[in-house]
Coordinates of C-alpha atoms and ligand atoms in Angstrom, one line a residue:
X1 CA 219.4 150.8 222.6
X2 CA 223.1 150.7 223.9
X3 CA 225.0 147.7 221.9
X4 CA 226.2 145.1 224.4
X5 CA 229.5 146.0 223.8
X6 CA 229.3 149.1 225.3
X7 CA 227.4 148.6 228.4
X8 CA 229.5 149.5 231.2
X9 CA 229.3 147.5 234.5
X10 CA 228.3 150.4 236.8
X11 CA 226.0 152.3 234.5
X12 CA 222.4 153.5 236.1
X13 CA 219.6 153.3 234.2
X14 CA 216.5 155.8 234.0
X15 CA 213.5 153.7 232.6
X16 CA 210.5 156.2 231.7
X17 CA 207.0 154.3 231.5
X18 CA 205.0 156.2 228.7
X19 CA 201.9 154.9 231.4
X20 CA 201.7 153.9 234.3
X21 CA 199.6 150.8 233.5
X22 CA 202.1 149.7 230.7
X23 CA 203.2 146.3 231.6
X24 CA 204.2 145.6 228.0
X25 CA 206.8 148.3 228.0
X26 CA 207.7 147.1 231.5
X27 CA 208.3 143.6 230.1
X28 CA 210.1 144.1 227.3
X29 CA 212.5 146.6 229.5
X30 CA 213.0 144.1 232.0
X31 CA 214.0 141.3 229.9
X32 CA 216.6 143.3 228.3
X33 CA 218.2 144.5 231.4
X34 CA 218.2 141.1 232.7
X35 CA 219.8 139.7 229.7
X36 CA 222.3 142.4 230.5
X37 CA 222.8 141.4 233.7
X38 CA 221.8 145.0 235.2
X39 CA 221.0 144.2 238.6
X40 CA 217.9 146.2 240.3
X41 CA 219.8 148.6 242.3
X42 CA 220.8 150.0 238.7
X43 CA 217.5 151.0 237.7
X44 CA 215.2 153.7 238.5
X45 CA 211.9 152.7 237.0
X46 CA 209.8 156.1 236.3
X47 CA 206.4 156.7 235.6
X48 CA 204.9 159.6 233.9
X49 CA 204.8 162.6 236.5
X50 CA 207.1 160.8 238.7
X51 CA 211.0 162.1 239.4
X52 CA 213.7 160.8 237.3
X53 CA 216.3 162.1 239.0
X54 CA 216.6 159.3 241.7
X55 CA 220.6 158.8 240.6
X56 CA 221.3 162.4 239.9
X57 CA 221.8 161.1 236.0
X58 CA 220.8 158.1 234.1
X59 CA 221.3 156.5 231.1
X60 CA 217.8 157.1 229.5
X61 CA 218.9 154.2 227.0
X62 CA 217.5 150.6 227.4
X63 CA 220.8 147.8 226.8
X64 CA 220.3 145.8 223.5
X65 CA 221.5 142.1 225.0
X66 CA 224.1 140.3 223.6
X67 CA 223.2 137.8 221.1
X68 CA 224.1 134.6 223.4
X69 CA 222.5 136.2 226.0
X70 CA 220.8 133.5 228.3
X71 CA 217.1 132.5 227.9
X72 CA 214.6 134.4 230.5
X73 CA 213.5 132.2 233.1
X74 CA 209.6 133.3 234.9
X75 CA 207.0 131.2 236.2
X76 CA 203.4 131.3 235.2
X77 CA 202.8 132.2 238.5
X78 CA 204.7 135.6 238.6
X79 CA 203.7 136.7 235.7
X80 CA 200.1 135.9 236.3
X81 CA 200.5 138.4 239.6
X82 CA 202.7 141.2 237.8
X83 CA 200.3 142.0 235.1
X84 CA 197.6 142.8 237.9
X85 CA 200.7 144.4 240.1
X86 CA 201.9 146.5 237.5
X87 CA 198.4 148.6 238.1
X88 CA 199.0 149.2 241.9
X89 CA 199.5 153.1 242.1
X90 CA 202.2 151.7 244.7
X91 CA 205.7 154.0 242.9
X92 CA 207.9 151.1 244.0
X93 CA 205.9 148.5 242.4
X94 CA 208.1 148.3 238.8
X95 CA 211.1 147.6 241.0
X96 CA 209.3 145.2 242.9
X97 CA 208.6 143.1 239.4
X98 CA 212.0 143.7 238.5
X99 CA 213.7 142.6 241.6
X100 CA 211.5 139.2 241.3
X101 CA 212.0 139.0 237.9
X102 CA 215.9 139.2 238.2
X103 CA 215.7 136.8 241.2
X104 CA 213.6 134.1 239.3
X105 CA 217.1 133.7 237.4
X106 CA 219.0 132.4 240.2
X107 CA 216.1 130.8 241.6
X108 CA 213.2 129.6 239.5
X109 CA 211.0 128.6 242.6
X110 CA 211.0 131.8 244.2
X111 CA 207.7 132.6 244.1
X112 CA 206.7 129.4 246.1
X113 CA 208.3 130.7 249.0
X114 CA 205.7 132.4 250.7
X115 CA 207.4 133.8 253.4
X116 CA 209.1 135.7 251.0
X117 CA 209.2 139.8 251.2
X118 CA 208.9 139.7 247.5
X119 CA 206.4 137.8 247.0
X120 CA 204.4 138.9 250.0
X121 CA 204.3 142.4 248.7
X122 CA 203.1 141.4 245.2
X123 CA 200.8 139.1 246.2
X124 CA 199.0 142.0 248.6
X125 CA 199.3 144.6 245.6
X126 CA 197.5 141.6 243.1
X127 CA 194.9 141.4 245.7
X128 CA 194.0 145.3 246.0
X129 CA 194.1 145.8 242.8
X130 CA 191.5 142.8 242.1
X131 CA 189.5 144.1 245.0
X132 CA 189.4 147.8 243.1
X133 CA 188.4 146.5 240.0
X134 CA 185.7 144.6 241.9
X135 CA 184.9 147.5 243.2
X136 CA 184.4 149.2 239.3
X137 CA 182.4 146.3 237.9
X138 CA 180.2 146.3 241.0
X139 CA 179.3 150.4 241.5
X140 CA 180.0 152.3 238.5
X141 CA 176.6 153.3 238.3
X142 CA 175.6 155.2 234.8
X143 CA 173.9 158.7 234.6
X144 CA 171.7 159.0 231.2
X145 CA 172.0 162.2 229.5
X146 CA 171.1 163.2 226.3
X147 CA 173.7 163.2 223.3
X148 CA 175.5 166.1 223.3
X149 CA 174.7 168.7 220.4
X150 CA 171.6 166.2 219.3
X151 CA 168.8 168.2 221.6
X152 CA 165.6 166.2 221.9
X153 CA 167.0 163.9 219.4
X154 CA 166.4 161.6 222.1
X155 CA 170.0 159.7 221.9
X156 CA 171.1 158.7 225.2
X157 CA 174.2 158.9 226.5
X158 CA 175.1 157.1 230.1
X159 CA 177.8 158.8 232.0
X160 CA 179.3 158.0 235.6
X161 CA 182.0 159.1 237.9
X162 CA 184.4 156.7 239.4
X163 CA 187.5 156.7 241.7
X164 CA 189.9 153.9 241.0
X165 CA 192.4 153.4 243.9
X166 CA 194.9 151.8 241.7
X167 CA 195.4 151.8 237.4
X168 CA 192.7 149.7 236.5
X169 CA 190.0 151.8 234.4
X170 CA 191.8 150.7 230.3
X171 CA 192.6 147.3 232.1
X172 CA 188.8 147.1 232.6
X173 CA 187.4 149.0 229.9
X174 CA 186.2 145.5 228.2
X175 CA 184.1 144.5 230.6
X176 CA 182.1 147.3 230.5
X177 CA 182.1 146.8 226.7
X178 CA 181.2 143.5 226.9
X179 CA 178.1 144.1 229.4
X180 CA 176.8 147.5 227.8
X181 CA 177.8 146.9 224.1
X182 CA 174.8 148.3 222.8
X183 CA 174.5 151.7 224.9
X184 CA 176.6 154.8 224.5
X185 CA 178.6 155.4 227.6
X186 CA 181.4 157.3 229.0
X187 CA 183.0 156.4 232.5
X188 CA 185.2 159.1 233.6
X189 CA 187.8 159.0 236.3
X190 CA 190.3 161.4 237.8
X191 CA 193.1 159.2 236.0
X192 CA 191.8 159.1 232.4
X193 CA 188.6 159.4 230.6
X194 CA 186.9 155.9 228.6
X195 CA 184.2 156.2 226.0
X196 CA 182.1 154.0 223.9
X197 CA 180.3 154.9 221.0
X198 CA 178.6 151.7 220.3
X199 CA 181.3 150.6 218.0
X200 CA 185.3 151.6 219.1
X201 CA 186.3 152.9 222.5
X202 CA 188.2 156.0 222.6
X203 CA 190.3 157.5 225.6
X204 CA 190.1 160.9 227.5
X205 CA 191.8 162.7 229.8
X206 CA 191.3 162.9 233.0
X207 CA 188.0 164.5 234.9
X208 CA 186.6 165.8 237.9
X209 CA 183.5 164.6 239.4
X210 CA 181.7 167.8 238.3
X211 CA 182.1 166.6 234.5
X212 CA 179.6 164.1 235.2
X213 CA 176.0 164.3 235.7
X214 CA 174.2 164.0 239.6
X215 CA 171.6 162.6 239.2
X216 CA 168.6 161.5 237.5
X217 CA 165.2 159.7 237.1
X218 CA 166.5 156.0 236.7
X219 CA 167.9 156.7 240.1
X220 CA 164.4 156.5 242.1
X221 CA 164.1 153.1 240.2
X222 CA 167.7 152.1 241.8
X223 CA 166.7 153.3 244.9
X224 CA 163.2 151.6 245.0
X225 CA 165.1 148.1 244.2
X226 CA 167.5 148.3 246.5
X227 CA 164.9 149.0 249.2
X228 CA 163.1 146.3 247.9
X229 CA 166.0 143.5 248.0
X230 CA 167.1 144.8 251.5
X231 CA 167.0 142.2 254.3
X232 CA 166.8 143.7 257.6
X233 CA 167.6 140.3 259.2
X234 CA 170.9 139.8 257.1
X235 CA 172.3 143.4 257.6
X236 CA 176.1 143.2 259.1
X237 CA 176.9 146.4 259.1
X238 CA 180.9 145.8 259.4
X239 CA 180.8 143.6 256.4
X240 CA 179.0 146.0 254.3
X241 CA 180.9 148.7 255.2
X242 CA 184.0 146.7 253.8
X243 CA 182.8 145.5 251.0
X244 CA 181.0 149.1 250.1
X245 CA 183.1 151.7 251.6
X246 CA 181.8 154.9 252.4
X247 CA 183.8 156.3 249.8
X248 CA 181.3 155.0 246.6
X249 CA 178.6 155.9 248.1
X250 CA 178.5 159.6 246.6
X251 CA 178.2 157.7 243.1
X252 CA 175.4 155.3 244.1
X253 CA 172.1 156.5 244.3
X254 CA 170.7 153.5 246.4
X255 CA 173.9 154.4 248.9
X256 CA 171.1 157.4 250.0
X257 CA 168.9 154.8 251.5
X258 CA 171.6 152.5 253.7
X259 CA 171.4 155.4 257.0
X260 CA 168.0 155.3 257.1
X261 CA 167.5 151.3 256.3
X262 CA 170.4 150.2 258.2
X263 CA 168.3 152.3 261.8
X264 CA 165.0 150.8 260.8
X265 CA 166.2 147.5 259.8
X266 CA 165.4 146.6 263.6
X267 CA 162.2 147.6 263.7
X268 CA 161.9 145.9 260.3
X269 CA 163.4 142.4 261.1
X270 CA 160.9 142.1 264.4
X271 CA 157.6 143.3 262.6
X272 CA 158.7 140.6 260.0
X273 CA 159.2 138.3 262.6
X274 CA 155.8 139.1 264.7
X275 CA 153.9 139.0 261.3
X276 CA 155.4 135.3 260.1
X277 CA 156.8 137.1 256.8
X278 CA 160.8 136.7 258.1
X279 CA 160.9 135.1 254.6
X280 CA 164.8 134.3 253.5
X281 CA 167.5 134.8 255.6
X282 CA 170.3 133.6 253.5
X283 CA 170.7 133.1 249.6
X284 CA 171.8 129.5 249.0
X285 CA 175.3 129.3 247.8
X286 CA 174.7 126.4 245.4
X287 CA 172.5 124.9 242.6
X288 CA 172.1 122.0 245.1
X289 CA 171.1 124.4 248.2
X290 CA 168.5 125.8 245.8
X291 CA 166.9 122.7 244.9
X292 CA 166.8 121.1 247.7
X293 CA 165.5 124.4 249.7
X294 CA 162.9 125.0 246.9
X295 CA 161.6 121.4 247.8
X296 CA 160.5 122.6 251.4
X297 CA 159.1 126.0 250.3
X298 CA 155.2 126.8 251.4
X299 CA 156.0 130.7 251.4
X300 CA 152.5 130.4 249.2
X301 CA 149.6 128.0 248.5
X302 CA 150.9 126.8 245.7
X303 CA 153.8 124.8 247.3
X304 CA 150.8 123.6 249.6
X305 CA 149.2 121.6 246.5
X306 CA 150.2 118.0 245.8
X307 CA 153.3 118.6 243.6
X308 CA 157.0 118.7 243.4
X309 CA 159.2 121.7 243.2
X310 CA 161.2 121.4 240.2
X311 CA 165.1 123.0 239.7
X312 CA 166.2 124.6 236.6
X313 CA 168.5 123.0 234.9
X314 CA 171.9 123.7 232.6
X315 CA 175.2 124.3 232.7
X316 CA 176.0 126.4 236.2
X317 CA 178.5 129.0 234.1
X318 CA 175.7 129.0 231.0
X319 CA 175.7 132.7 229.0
X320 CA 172.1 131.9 228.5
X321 CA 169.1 131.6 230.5
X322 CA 165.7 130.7 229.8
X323 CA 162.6 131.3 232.2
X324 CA 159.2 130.1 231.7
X325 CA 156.2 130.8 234.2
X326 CA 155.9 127.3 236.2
X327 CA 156.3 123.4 235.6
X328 CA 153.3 121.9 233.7
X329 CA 151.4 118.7 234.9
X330 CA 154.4 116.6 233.1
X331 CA 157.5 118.8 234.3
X332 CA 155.8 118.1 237.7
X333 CA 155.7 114.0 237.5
X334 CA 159.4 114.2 235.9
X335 CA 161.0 116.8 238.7
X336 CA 162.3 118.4 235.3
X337 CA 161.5 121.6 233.1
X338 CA 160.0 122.4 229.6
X339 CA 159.7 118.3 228.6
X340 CA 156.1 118.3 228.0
X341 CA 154.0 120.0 225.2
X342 CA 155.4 123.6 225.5
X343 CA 158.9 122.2 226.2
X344 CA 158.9 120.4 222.7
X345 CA 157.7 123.6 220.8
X346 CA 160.4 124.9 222.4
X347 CA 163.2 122.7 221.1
X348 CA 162.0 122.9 218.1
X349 CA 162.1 126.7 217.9
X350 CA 165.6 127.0 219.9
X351 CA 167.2 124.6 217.3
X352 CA 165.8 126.5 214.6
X353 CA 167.3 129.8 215.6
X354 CA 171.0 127.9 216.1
X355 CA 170.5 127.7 220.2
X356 CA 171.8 124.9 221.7
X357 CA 169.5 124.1 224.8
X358 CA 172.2 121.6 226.1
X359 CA 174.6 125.0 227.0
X360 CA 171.5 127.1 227.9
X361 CA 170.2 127.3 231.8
X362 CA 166.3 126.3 231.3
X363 CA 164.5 127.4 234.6
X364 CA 160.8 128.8 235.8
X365 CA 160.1 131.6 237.8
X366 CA 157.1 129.5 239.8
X367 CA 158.9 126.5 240.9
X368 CA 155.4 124.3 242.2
X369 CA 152.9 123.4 239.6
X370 CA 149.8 125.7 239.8
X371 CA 146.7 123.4 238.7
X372 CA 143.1 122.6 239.9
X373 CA 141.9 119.3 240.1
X374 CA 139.0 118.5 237.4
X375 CA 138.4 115.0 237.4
X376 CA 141.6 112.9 237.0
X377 CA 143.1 115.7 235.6
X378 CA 144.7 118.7 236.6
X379 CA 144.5 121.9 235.0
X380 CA 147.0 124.4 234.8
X381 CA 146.3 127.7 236.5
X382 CA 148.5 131.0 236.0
X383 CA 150.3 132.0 239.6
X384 CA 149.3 135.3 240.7
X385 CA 151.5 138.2 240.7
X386 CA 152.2 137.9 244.8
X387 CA 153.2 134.1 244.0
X388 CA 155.6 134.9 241.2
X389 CA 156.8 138.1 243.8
X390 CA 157.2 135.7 246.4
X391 CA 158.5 132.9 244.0
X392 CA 161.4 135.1 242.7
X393 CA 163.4 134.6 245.7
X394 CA 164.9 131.2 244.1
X395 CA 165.0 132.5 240.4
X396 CA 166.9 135.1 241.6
X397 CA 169.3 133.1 243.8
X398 CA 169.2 130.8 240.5
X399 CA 170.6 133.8 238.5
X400 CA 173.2 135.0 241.2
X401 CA 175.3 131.6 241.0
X402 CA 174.8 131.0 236.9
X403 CA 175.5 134.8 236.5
X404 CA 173.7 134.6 232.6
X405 CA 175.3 137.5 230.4
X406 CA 171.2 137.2 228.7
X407 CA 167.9 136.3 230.2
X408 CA 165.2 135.2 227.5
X409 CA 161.8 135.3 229.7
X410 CA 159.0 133.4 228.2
X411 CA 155.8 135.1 228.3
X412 CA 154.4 137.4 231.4
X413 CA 154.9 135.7 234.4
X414 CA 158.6 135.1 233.6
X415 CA 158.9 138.6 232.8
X416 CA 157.3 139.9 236.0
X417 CA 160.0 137.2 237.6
X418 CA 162.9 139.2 236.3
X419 CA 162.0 142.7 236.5
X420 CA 159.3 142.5 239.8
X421 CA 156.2 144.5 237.6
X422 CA 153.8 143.6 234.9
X423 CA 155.1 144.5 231.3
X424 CA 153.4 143.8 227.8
X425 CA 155.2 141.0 226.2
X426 CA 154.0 142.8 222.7
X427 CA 156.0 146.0 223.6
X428 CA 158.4 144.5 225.5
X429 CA 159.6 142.1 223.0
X430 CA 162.4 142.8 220.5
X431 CA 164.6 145.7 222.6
X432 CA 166.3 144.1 225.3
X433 CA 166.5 145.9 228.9
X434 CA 169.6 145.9 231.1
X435 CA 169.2 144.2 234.3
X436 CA 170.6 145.6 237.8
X437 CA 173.4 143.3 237.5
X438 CA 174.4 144.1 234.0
X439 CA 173.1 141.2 232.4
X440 CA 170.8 141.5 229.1
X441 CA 167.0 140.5 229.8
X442 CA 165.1 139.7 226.7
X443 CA 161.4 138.6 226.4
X444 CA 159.0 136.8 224.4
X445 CA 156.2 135.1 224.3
X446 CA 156.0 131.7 226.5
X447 CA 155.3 128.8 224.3
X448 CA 152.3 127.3 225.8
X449 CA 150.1 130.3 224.2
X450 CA 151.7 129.7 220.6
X451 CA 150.2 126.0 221.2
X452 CA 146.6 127.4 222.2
X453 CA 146.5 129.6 218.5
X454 CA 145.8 127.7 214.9
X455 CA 145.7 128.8 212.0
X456 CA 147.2 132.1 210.7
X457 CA 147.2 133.6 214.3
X458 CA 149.4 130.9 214.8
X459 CA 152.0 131.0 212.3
X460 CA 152.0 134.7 212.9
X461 CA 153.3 133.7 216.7
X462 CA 155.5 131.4 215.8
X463 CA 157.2 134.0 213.4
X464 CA 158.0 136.6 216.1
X465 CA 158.4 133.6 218.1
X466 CA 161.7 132.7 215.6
X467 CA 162.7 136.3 215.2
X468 CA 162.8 136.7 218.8
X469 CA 165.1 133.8 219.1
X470 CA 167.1 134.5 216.4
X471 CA 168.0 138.1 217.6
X472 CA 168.8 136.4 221.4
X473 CA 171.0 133.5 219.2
X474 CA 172.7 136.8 217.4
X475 CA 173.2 138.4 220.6
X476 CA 174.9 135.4 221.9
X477 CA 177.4 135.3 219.6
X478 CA 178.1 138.8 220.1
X479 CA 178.6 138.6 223.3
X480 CA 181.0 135.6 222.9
X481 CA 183.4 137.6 220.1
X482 CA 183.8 140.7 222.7
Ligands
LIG1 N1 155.7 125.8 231.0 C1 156.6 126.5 231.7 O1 156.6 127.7 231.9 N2 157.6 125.8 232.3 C2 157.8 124.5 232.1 O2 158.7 124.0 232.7 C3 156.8 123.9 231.4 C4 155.8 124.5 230.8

């Protein structure tokens, strides 16, 4: 640092950013060189493989300020934007910051003036740079490979390929943390290289798409869902082009699919028509939409019975979310879910494993009780698997507003809900799988069977039943920490 003393009124300044995401460093320049009183047109701010020499020669040094230097005045609001700005590949961005930054001194408001040149141009490079993280979260899409040097050792390894527009792969190196904790993964990127081990996240160089694998089986499985949840008669070809550009699509294996669905979606959307199956043409935005929608649903017979559709229920942001098959005769009368018998055992389980049910979102992949009529009673009857098929429409729409980090699904028809096929709770139970969106789905068994067993059958059920929950509550809180 160059005392205060010795600063000299028309000094320039060469400031060289060890990376070009380092708003830190930025910050802690700036606010020096604004205590200084250097004014912007006396700073070249350089970032690594960018030219230096924009004044000839510069002082390399950063100004210590003098000790009554005034206090540095920023609002919320600019540094809210700048942290997300600094990440722009924009060159002039750093002088941009600065500029605001020295101007927020004269003028604490400036950032409400929204006419502004300033505050124009950071507010579009925020928004791009949200948009390309967006962009990450939503189509890095994972290769598995095996470990390397581990041959049939049967370790896997997910790898994929992705091209940032702007800074933003460290900045958003949690949030793949945080949704695939528990795999080993590597994204790489032509600006730097992340990868997670299971336990700490080390950094890379830079790639080229080649380092990364092309293809492989879990790709038919992509592409098979995303055929599956394409509707012909909500295709806007304009708006997906913008919100998937063309550019991603070399990473996505469903991208394959979108020529040849987008020229028979036509066809598609009038044989749907003709054969009375046009089933859902828009996902409901809100809880409220859902329930109310849900209420006038006869897609099958069950809604055709003499019952009520009944909404899940929870917090709308809730980490957690539990599925069951249907309401019960009681769930039916009351309009709400899991309060009779197998809602009980239930509580009792969820509050032995430390779950609070009050912060979890308790739902049903069949929203109509299924019963037949014997007598004054009505007996429950399982939904088939084209009811629960047709009947995941809502869970689904349930799950796209809450946006659960887990999924617990209670017993077989909850678990064909969330993954669309028929899977053995007893094999199925224990590991959890990674949904489409990221999320963790884990199942169980539902608790209606656990009150059909006695005996040592029973307590044998209600054991794996507790360990099942306790490894979701355990889960939870890992999830929280990261
Ligand atoms: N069983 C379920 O699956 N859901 C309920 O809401 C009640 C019983």
């Amino acid at each position: 640092m160059i005392p205060a003393q010795r600063i000299r009124a028309d000094t320039r300044y060469v400031i060289q950013l060890p990376e070009p995401d380092d708003f830190g460093f930025w910050r802690e320049r700036a606010r020096a060189l604004v205590q200084c009183d250097v004014p912007p047109d006396r700073i070249a701010w350089v970032e690594p493989g960018g030219s230096g020499d924009l004044f000839g020669r510069g002082d390399l040094r950063v100004p210590s300020p003098p000790a009554d230097a005034p206090q540095i005045r920023v609002s919320r609001r600019f540094l809210q934007l700048a942290k997300n700005a600094a990440l722009h590949s924009d060159p002039e961005r750093f002088a941009l910051l600065y500029r605001l930054l020295w101007r927020h001194q004269a003028n604490g408001r400036v950032m409400e003036d929204k006419a502004d040149n300033d505050v124009r141009r950071l507010e579009d490079l925020d928004r791009s740079v949200r948009r390309d993280s967006h962009k990450m979260h939503a189509f890095v899409r994972f290769r598995v490979v095996e470990d390397e040097g581990v041959e049939g050792s049967g370790d896997e390894h997910y790898v994929a390929w992705f091209e940032p527009d702007h800074h933003i792969v460290r900045a958003n190196a949690g949030f793949f943390v945080r949704r695939f904790a528990n795999m080993k993964w590597s994204i790489l990127t032509p600006r730097l290289s992340l990868h997670w081990d299971g336990e700490t996240m080390r950094e890379g160089p830079a790639a080229e798409r080649g380092d990364a694998p092309s293809g492989d089986p879990a790709e038919d499985l992509w592409r098979k869902y995303y055929a599956s949840i394409f509707n012909p008669a909500r295709l806007k070809v304009g708006a997906m082009l913008k919100e998937m550009p063309r550019k991603y699509w070399k990473n996505m294996p469903e991208a394959a699919l979108i020529p040849e669905l987008v020229a028979g979606a036509q066809q598609r959307e009038s044989t749907m028509v003709d054969a009375g199956t046009l089933e859902f043409e828009e996902r409901p935005e809100t809880l409220a939409a859902i329930d109310k929608a849900i209420h006038a649903c006869r897609k099958c017979p069950i809604g055709e019975l003499d019952n009520h559709a009944v909404m899940g229920e929870g917090p709308q942001d809730a980490a957690l979310m539990i599925v069951g098959e249907q309401p019960g005769d009681q769930e039916d009368q009351s309009g709400r879910p899991f309060i009779g018998p197998a809602g009980q055992l239930l509580d009792v389980h969820l509050e032995r494993a430390g779950i609070d049910r009050g912060k979890a979102y308790v739902t049903n992949t069949v929203k109509h009780f299924k019963y037949v009529q014997r007598g004054k009673r009505r007996l429950h009857q399982s939904p088939n698997a084209k009811e629960i098929d047709t009947c995941r429409w809502w869970v689904e729409s349930e799950r796209a507003i809450v946006q659960p980090k887990l999924l617990l699904a209670m017993g077989a028809s909850a678990a064909r809900g969330m993954l669309g096929k028929t899977v053995s709770i007893t094999k199925a139970r224990g590991t959890p799988q990674m949904l489409e969106d990221g999320s963790e789905l884990w199942i169980t068994a539902h608790p209606s069977y656990l009150l059909r067993l006695d005996g040592e059958a029973r307590e044998k059920q209600e054991r794996l039943f507790d360990a099942d929950l306790a490894a979701v509550a355990q889960r939870l809180a890992e999830m929280a920490d990261s």
